[in-house]
PDB file of C-alpha atoms in Angstrom:
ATOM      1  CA  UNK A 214      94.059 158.877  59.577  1.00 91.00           C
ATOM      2  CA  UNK A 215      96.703 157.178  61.884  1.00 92.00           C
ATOM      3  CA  UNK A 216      97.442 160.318  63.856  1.00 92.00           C
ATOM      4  CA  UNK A 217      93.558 161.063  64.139  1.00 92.00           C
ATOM      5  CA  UNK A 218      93.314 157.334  65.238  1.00 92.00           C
ATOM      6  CA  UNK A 219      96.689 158.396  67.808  1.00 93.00           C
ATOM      7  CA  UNK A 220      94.681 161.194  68.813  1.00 92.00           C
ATOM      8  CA  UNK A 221      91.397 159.559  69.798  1.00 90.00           C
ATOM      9  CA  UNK A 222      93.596 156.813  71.871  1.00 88.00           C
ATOM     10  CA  UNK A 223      95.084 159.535  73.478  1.00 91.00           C
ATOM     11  CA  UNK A 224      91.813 161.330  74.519  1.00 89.00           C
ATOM     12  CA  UNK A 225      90.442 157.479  75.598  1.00 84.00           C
ATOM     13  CA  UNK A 226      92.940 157.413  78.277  1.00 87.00           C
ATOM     14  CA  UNK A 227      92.881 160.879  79.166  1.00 90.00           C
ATOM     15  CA  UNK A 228      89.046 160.414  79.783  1.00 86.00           C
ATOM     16  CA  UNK A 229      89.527 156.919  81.889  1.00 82.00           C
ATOM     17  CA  UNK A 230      91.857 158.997  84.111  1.00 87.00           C
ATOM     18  CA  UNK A 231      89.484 161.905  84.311  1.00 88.00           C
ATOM     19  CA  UNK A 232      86.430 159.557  84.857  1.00 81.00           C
ATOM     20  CA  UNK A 233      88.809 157.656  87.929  1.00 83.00           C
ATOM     21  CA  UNK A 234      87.253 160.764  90.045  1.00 82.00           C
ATOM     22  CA  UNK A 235      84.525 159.836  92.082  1.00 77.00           C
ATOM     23  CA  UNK A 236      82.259 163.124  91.045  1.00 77.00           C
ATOM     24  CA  UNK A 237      82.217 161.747  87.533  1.00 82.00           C
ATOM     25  CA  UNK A 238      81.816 159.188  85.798  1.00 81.00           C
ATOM     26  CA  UNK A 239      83.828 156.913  83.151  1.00 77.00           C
ATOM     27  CA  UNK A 240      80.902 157.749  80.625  1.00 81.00           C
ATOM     28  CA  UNK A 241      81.604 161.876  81.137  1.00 86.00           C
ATOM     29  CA  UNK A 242      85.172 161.923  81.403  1.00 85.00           C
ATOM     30  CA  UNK A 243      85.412 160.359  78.134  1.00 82.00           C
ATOM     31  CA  UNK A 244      83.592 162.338  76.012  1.00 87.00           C
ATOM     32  CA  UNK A 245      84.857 165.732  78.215  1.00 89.00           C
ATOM     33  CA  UNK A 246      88.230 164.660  76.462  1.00 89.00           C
ATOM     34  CA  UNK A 247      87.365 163.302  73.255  1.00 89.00           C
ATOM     35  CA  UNK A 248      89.644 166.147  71.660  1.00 89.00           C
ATOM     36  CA  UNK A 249      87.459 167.459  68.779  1.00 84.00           C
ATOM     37  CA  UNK A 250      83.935 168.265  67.711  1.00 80.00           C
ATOM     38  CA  UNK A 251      83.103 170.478  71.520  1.00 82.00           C
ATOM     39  CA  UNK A 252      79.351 171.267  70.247  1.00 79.00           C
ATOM     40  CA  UNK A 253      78.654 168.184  69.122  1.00 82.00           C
ATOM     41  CA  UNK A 254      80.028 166.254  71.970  1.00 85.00           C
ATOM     42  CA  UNK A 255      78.097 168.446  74.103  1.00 82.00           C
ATOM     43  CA  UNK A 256      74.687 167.359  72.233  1.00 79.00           C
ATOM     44  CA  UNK A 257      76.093 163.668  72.418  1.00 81.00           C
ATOM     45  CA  UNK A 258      76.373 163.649  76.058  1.00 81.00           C
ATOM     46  CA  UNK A 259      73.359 164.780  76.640  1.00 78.00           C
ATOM     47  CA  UNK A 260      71.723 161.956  74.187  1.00 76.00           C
ATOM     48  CA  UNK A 261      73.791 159.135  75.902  1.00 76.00           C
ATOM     49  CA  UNK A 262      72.953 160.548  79.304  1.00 77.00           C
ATOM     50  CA  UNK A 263      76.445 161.305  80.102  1.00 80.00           C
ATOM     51  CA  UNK A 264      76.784 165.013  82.347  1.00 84.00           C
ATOM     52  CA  UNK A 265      76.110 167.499  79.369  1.00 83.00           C
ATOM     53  CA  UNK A 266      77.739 170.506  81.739  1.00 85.00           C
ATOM     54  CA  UNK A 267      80.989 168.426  82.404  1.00 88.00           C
ATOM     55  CA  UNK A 268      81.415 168.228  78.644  1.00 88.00           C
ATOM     56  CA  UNK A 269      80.827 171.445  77.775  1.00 87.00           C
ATOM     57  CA  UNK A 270      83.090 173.209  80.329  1.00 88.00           C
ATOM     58  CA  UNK A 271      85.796 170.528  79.988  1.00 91.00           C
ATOM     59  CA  UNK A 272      85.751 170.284  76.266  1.00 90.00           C
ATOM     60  CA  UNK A 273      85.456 174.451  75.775  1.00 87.00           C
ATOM     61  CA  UNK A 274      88.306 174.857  78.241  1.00 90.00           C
ATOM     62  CA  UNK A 275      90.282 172.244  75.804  1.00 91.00           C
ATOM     63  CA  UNK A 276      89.565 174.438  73.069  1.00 90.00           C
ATOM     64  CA  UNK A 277      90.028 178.006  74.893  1.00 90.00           C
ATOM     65  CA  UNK A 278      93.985 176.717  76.044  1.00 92.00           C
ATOM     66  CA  UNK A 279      94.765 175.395  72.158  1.00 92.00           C
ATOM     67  CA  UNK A 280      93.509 178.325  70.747  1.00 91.00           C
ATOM     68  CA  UNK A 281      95.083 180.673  73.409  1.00 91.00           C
ATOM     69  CA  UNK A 282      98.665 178.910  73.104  1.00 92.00           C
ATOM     70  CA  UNK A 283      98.747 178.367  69.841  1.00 92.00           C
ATOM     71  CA  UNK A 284      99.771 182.232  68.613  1.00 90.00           C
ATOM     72  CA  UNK A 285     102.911 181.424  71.457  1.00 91.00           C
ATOM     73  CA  UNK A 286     103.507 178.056  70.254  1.00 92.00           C
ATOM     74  CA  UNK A 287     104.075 178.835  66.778  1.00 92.00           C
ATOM     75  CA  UNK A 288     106.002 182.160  67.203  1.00 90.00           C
ATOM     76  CA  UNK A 289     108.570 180.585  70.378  1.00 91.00           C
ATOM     77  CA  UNK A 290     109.082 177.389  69.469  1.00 91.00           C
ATOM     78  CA  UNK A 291     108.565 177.081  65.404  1.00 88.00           C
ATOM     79  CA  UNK A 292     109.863 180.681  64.561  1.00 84.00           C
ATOM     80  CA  UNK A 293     107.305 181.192  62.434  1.00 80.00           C
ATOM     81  CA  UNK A 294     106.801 183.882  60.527  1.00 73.00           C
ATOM     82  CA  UNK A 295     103.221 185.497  60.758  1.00 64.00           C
ATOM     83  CA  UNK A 296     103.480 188.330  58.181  1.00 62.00           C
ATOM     84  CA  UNK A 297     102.096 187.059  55.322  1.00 62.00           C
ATOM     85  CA  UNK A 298      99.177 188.805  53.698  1.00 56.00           C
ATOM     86  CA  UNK A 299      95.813 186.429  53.398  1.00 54.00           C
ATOM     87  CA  UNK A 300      94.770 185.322  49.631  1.00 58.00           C
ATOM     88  CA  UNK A 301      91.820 187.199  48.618  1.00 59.00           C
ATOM     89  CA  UNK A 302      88.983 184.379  49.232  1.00 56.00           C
ATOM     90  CA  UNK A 303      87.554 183.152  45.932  1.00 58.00           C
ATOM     91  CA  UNK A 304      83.851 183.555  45.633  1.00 57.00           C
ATOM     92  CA  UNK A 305      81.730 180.121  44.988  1.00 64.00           C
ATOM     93  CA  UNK A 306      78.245 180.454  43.967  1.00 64.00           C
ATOM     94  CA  UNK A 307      75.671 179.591  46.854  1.00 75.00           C
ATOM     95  CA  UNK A 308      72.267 178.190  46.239  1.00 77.00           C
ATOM     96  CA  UNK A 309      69.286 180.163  47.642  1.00 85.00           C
ATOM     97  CA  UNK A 310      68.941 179.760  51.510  1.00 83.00           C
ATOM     98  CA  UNK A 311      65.103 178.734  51.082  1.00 84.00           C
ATOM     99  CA  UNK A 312      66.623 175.719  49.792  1.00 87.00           C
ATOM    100  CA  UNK A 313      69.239 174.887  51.446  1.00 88.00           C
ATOM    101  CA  UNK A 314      66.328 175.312  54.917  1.00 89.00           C
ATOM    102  CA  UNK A 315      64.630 172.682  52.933  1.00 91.00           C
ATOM    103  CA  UNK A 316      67.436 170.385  51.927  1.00 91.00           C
ATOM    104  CA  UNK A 317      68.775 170.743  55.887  1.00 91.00           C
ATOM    105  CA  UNK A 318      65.116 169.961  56.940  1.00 93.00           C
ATOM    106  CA  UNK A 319      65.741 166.488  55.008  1.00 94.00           C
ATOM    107  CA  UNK A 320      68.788 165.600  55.658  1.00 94.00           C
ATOM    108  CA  UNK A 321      67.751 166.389  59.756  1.00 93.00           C
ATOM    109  CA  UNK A 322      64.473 164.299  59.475  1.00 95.00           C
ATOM    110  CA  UNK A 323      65.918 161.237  57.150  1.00 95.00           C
ATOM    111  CA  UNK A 324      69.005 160.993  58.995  1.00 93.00           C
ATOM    112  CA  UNK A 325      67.341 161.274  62.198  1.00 92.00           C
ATOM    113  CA  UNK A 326      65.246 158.081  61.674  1.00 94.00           C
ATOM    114  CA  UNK A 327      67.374 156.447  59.724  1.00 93.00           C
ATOM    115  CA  UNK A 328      69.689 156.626  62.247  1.00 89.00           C
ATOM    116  CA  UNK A 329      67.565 155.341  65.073  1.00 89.00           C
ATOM    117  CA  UNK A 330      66.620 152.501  62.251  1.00 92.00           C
ATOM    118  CA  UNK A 331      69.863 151.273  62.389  1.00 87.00           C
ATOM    119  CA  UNK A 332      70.428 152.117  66.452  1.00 82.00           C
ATOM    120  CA  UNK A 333      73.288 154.590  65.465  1.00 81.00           C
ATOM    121  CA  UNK A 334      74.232 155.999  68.995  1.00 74.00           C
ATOM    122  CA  UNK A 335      73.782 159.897  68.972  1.00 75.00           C
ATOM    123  CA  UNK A 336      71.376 159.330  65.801  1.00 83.00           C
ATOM    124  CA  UNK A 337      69.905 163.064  65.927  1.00 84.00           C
ATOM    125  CA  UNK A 338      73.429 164.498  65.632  1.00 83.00           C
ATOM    126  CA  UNK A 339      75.455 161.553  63.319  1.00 86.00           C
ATOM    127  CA  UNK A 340      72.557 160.714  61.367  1.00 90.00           C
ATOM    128  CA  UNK A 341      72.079 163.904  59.862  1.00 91.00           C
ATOM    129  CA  UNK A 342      76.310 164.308  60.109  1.00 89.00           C
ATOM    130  CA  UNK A 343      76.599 161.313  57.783  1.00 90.00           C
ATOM    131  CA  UNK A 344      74.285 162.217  55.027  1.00 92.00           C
ATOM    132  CA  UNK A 345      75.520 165.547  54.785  1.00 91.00           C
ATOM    133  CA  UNK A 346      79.141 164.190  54.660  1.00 89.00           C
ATOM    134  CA  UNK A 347      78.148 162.135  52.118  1.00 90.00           C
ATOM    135  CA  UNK A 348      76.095 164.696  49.584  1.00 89.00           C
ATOM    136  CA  UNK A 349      79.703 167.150  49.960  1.00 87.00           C
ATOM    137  CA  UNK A 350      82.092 164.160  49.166  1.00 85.00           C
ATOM    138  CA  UNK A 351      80.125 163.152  46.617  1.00 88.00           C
ATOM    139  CA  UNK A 352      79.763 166.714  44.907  1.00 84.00           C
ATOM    140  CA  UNK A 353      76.115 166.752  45.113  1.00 84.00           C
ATOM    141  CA  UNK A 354      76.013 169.642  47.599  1.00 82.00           C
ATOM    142  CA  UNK A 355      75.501 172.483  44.788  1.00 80.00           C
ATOM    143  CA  UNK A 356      76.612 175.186  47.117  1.00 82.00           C
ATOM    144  CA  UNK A 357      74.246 174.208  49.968  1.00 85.00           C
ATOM    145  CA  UNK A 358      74.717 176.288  53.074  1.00 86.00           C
ATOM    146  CA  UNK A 359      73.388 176.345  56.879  1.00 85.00           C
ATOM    147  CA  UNK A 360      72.678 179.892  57.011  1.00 84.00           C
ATOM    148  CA  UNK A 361      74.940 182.002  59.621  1.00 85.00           C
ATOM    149  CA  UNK A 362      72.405 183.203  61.580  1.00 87.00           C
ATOM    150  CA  UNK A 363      71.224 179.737  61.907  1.00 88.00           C
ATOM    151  CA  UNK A 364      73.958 178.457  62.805  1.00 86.00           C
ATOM    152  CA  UNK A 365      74.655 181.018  66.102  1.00 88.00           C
ATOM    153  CA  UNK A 366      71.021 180.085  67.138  1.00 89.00           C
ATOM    154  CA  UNK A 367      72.491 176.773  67.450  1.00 85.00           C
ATOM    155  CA  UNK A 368      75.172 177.326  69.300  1.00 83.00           C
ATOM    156  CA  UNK A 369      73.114 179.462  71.576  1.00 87.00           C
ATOM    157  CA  UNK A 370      70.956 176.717  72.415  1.00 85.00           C
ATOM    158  CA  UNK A 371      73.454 174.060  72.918  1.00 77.00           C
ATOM    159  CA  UNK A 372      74.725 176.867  75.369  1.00 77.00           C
ATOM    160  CA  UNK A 373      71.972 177.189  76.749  1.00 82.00           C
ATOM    161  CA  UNK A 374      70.901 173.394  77.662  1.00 74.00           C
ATOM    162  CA  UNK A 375      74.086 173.242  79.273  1.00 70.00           C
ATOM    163  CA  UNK A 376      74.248 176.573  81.061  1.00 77.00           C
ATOM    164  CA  UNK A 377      70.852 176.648  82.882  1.00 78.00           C
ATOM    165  CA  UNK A 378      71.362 172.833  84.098  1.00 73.00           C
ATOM    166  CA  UNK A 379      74.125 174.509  86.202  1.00 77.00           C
ATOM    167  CA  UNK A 380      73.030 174.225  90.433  1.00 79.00           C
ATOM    168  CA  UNK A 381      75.427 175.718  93.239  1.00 80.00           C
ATOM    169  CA  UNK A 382      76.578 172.270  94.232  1.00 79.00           C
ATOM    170  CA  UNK A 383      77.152 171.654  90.671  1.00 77.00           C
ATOM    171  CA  UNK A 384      79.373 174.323  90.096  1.00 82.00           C
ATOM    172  CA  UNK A 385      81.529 173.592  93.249  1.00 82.00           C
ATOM    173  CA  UNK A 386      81.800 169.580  91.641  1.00 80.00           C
ATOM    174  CA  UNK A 387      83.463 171.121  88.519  1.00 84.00           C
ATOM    175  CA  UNK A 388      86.038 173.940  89.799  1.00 86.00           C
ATOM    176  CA  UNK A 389      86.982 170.572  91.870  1.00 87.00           C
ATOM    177  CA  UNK A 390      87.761 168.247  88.312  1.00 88.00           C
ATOM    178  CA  UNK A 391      89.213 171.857  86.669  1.00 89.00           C
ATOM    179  CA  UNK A 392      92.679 171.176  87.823  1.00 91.00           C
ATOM    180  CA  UNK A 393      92.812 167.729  86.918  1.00 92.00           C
ATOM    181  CA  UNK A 394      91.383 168.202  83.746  1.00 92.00           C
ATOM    182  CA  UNK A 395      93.631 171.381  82.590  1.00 93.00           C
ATOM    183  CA  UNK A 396      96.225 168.675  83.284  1.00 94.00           C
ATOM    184  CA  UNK A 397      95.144 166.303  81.038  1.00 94.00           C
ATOM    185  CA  UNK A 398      94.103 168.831  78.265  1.00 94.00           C
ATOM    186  CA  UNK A 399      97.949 170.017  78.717  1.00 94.00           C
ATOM    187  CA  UNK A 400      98.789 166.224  78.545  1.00 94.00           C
ATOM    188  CA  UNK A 401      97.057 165.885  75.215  1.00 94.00           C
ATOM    189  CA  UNK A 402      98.243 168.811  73.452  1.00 93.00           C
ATOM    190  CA  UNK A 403     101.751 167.768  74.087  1.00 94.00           C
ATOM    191  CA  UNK A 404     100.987 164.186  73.122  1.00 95.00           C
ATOM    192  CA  UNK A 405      99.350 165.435  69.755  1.00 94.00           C
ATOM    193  CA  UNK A 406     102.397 167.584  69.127  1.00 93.00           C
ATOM    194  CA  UNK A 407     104.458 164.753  69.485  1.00 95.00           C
ATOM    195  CA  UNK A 408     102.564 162.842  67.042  1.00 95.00           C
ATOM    196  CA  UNK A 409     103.009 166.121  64.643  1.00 95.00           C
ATOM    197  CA  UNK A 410     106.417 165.696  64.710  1.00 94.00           C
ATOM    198  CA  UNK A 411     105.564 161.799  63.285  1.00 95.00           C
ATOM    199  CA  UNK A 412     103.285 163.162  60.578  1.00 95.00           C
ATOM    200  CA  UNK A 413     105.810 165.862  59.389  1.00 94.00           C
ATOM    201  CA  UNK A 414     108.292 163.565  58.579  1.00 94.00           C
ATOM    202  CA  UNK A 415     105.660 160.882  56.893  1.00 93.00           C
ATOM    203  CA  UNK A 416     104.666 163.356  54.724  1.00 92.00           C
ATOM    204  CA  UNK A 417     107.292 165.363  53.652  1.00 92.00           C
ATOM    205  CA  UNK A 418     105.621 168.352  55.827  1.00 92.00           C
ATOM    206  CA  UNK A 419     107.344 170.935  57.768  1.00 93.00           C
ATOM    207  CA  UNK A 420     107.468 170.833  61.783  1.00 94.00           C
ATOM    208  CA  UNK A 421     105.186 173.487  61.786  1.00 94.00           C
ATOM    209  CA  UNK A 422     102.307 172.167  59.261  1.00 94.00           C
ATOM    210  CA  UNK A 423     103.138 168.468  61.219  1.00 95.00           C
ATOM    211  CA  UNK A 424     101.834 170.963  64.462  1.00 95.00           C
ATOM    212  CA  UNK A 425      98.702 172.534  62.733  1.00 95.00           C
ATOM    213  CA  UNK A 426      97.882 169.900  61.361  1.00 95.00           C
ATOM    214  CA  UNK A 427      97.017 167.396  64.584  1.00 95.00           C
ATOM    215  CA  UNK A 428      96.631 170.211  66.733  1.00 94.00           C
ATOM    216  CA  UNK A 429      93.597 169.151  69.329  1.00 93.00           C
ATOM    217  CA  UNK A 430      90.868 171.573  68.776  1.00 88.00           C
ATOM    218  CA  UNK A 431      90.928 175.304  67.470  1.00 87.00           C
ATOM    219  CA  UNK A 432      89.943 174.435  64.163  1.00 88.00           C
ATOM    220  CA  UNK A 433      89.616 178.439  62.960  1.00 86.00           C
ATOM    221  CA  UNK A 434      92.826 179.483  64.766  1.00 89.00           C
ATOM    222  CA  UNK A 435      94.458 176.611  62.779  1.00 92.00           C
ATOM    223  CA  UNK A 436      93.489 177.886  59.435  1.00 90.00           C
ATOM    224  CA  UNK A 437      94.120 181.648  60.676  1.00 89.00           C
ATOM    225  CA  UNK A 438      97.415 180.484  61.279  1.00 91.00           C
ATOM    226  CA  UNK A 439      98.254 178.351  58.057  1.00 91.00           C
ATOM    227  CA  UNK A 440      96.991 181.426  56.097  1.00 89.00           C
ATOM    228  CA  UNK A 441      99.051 183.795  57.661  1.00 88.00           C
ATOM    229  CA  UNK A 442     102.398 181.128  58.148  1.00 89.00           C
ATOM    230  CA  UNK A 443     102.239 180.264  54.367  1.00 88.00           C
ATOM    231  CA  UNK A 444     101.646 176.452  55.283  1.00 91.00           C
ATOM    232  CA  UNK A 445     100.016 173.885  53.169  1.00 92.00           C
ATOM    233  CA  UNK A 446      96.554 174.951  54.132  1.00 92.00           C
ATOM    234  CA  UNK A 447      95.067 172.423  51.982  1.00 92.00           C
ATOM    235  CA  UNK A 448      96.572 169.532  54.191  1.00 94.00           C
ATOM    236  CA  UNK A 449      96.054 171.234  57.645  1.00 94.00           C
ATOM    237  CA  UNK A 450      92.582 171.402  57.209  1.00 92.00           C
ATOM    238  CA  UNK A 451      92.263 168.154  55.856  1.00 92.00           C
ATOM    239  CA  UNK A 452      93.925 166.709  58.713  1.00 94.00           C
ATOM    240  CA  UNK A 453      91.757 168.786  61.136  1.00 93.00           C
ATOM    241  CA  UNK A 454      88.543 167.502  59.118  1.00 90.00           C
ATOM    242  CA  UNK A 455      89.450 163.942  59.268  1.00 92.00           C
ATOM    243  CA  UNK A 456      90.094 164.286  63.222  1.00 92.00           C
ATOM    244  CA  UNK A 457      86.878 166.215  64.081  1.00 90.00           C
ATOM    245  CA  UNK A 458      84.590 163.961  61.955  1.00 89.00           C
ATOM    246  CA  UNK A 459      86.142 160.390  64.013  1.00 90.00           C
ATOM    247  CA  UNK A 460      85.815 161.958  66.687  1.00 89.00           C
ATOM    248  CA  UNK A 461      82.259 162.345  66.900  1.00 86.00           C
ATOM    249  CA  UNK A 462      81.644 159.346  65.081  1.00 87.00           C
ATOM    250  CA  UNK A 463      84.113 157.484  67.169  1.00 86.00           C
ATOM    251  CA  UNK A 464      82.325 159.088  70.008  1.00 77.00           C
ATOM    252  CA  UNK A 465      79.320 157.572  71.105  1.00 75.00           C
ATOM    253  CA  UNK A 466      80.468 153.830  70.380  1.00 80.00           C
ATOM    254  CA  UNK A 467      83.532 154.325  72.154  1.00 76.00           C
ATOM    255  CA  UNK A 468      80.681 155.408  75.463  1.00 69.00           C
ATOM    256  CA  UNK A 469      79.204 152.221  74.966  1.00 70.00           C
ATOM    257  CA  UNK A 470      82.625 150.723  75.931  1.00 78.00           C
ATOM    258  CA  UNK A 471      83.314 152.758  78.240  1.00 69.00           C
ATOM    259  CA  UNK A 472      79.327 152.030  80.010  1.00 66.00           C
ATOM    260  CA  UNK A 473      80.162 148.002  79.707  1.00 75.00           C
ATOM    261  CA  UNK A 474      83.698 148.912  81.317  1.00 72.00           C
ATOM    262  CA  UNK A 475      81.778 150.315  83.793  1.00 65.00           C
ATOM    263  CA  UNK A 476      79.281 148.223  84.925  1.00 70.00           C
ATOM    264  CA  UNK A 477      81.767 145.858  85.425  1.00 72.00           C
ATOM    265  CA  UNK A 478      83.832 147.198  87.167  1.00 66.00           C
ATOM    266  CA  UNK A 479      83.953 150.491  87.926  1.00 56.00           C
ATOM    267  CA  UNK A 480      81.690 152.700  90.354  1.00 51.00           C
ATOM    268  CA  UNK A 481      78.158 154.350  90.144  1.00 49.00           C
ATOM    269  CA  UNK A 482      77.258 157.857  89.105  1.00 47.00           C
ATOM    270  CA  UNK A 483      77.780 160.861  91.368  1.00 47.00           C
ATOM    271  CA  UNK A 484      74.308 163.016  92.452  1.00 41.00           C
ATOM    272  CA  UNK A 485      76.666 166.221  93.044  1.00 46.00           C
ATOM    273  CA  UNK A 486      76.976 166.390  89.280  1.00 49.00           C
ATOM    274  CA  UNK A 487      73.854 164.359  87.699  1.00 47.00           C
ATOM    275  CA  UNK A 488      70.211 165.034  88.964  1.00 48.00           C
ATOM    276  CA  UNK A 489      68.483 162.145  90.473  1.00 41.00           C
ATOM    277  CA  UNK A 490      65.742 162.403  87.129  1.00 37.00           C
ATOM    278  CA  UNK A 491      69.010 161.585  84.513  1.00 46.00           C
ATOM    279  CA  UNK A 492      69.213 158.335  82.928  1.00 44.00           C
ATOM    280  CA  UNK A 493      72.917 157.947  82.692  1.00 41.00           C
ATOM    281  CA  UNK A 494      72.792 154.511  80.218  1.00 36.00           C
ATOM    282  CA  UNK A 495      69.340 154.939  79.301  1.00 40.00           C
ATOM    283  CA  UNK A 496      70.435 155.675  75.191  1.00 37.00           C
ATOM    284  CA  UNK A 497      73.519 153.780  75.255  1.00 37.00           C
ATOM    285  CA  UNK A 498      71.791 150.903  76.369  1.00 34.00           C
TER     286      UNK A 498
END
């Protein structure tokens, strides 16, 4: 939990250096760094009303270098050794997928509202997030599933929302951040290697499960790679969980700040990457 705490600091002042630019703003440079969760964010910055196509090319690019470097990383500089045959994957029973639709349905609708009840920033994403946290911690989730096919559709349309908001001034706004943020991303992996290192020797782990473990995004390449290393997968993923999940809960609270910061005293938003029609504080007011 410290290191995921680390991380988020990290990706705070990443994101007040990449929202010092004057095409974007302190709201969209912090949750284009916010280093896990990518989808999520994405649907989180369009709810606050921060630049949904910033986020998504900043925070897949994030993911895209991690994932990329990672195979390098672990063969030059931990010698590991990738031969290792995966565990046949144990079978656990899965109820029918008319019910989990209808359980998902629930969850979607009651956390939904309750989360605008309580004025839970990004309430259509962390509403439902939280329950369904809560019903597989508890036990109660009696092999519920989001079907597959389900679950591409919704990454399609996240895609989508993003993809088509595009314009030709847009794209020219964000090749112009790229280099600054592939700096930053760079900056953060480092950083969160760093804190690996910390985190190995806390927990008895070895250099290389320290490095899996708080890596800042490539959540399947991680557990590819602790399969195939012969790490403690258990751990790895449980650090990786623990990071994604404060991230996007940390997330939207942590764009109020950064709103309040900016009203006071930093700069207005940029029309080459927001459309005159956005609301930039409209939700996070």
């Amino acid at each position: 939990l410290g290191v995921a705490i680390g991380t988020l600091v990290l990706s705070v002042i990443a994101g007040a250096l990449l929202g010092m630019r004057r095409d974007v703003t302190a709201l969209t440079g912090s949750l284009a760094l916010v280093a896990g969760g990518a989808s999520g964010l994405v649907v989180i910055a369009r709810e606050l009303g921060g630049d949904d196509r910033v986020v998504a090319v900043v925070q897949y690019l994030r993911v895209a270098l991690v994932t990329a470097s990672m195979p390098v990383v672990v063969t030059v500089i931990y010698h590991a050794d990738r031969s290792r045959a995966a565990p046949e994957a144990m079978e656990n029973s899965t109820a029918p997928w008319y019910l989990s639709l209808a359980v998902m349905v629930a969850l979607v609708v009651v956390g939904a509202l309750g989360g605008r009840l309580i004025r839970l920033p990004g309430a259509g994403l962390l509403g439902p997030l939280a329950l369904t946290v809560a019903l597989e911690v508890s036990g109660l989730s009696f092999g519920l599933s989001v079907p597959v096919l389900l679950v591409q559709a919704g990454y399609m349309l996240i895609g989508w929302q993003a993809g088509l908001a595009f314009t030709r001034e847009s794209l020219k706004s964000v090749g112009r951040l790229l280099p600054a943020a592939l700096g930053l991303i760079v900056f953060i992996g480092v950083a969160t290697a760093g804190l690996g290192i910390v985190l190995a020797r806390a927990a008895g782990l070895t250099p290389l499960e320290g490095y899996l473990a708080t890596s800042p995004g490539g959540v399947y390449a991680v557990l590819a790679t602790a399969v195939e290393t012969g790490s403690n997968v258990t751990f790895v993923i449980a650090a990786q969980v623990v990071r994604i999940l404060l991230m996007l809960f940390a997330a939207p609270f942590l764009a109020r700040a950064v709103v309040w910061a900016g009203r006071r005293f930093g700069k207005g938003q940029s029309r080459a990457i927001t459309a005159e029609s956005r609301e930039p504080i409209r939700v996070a007011d």
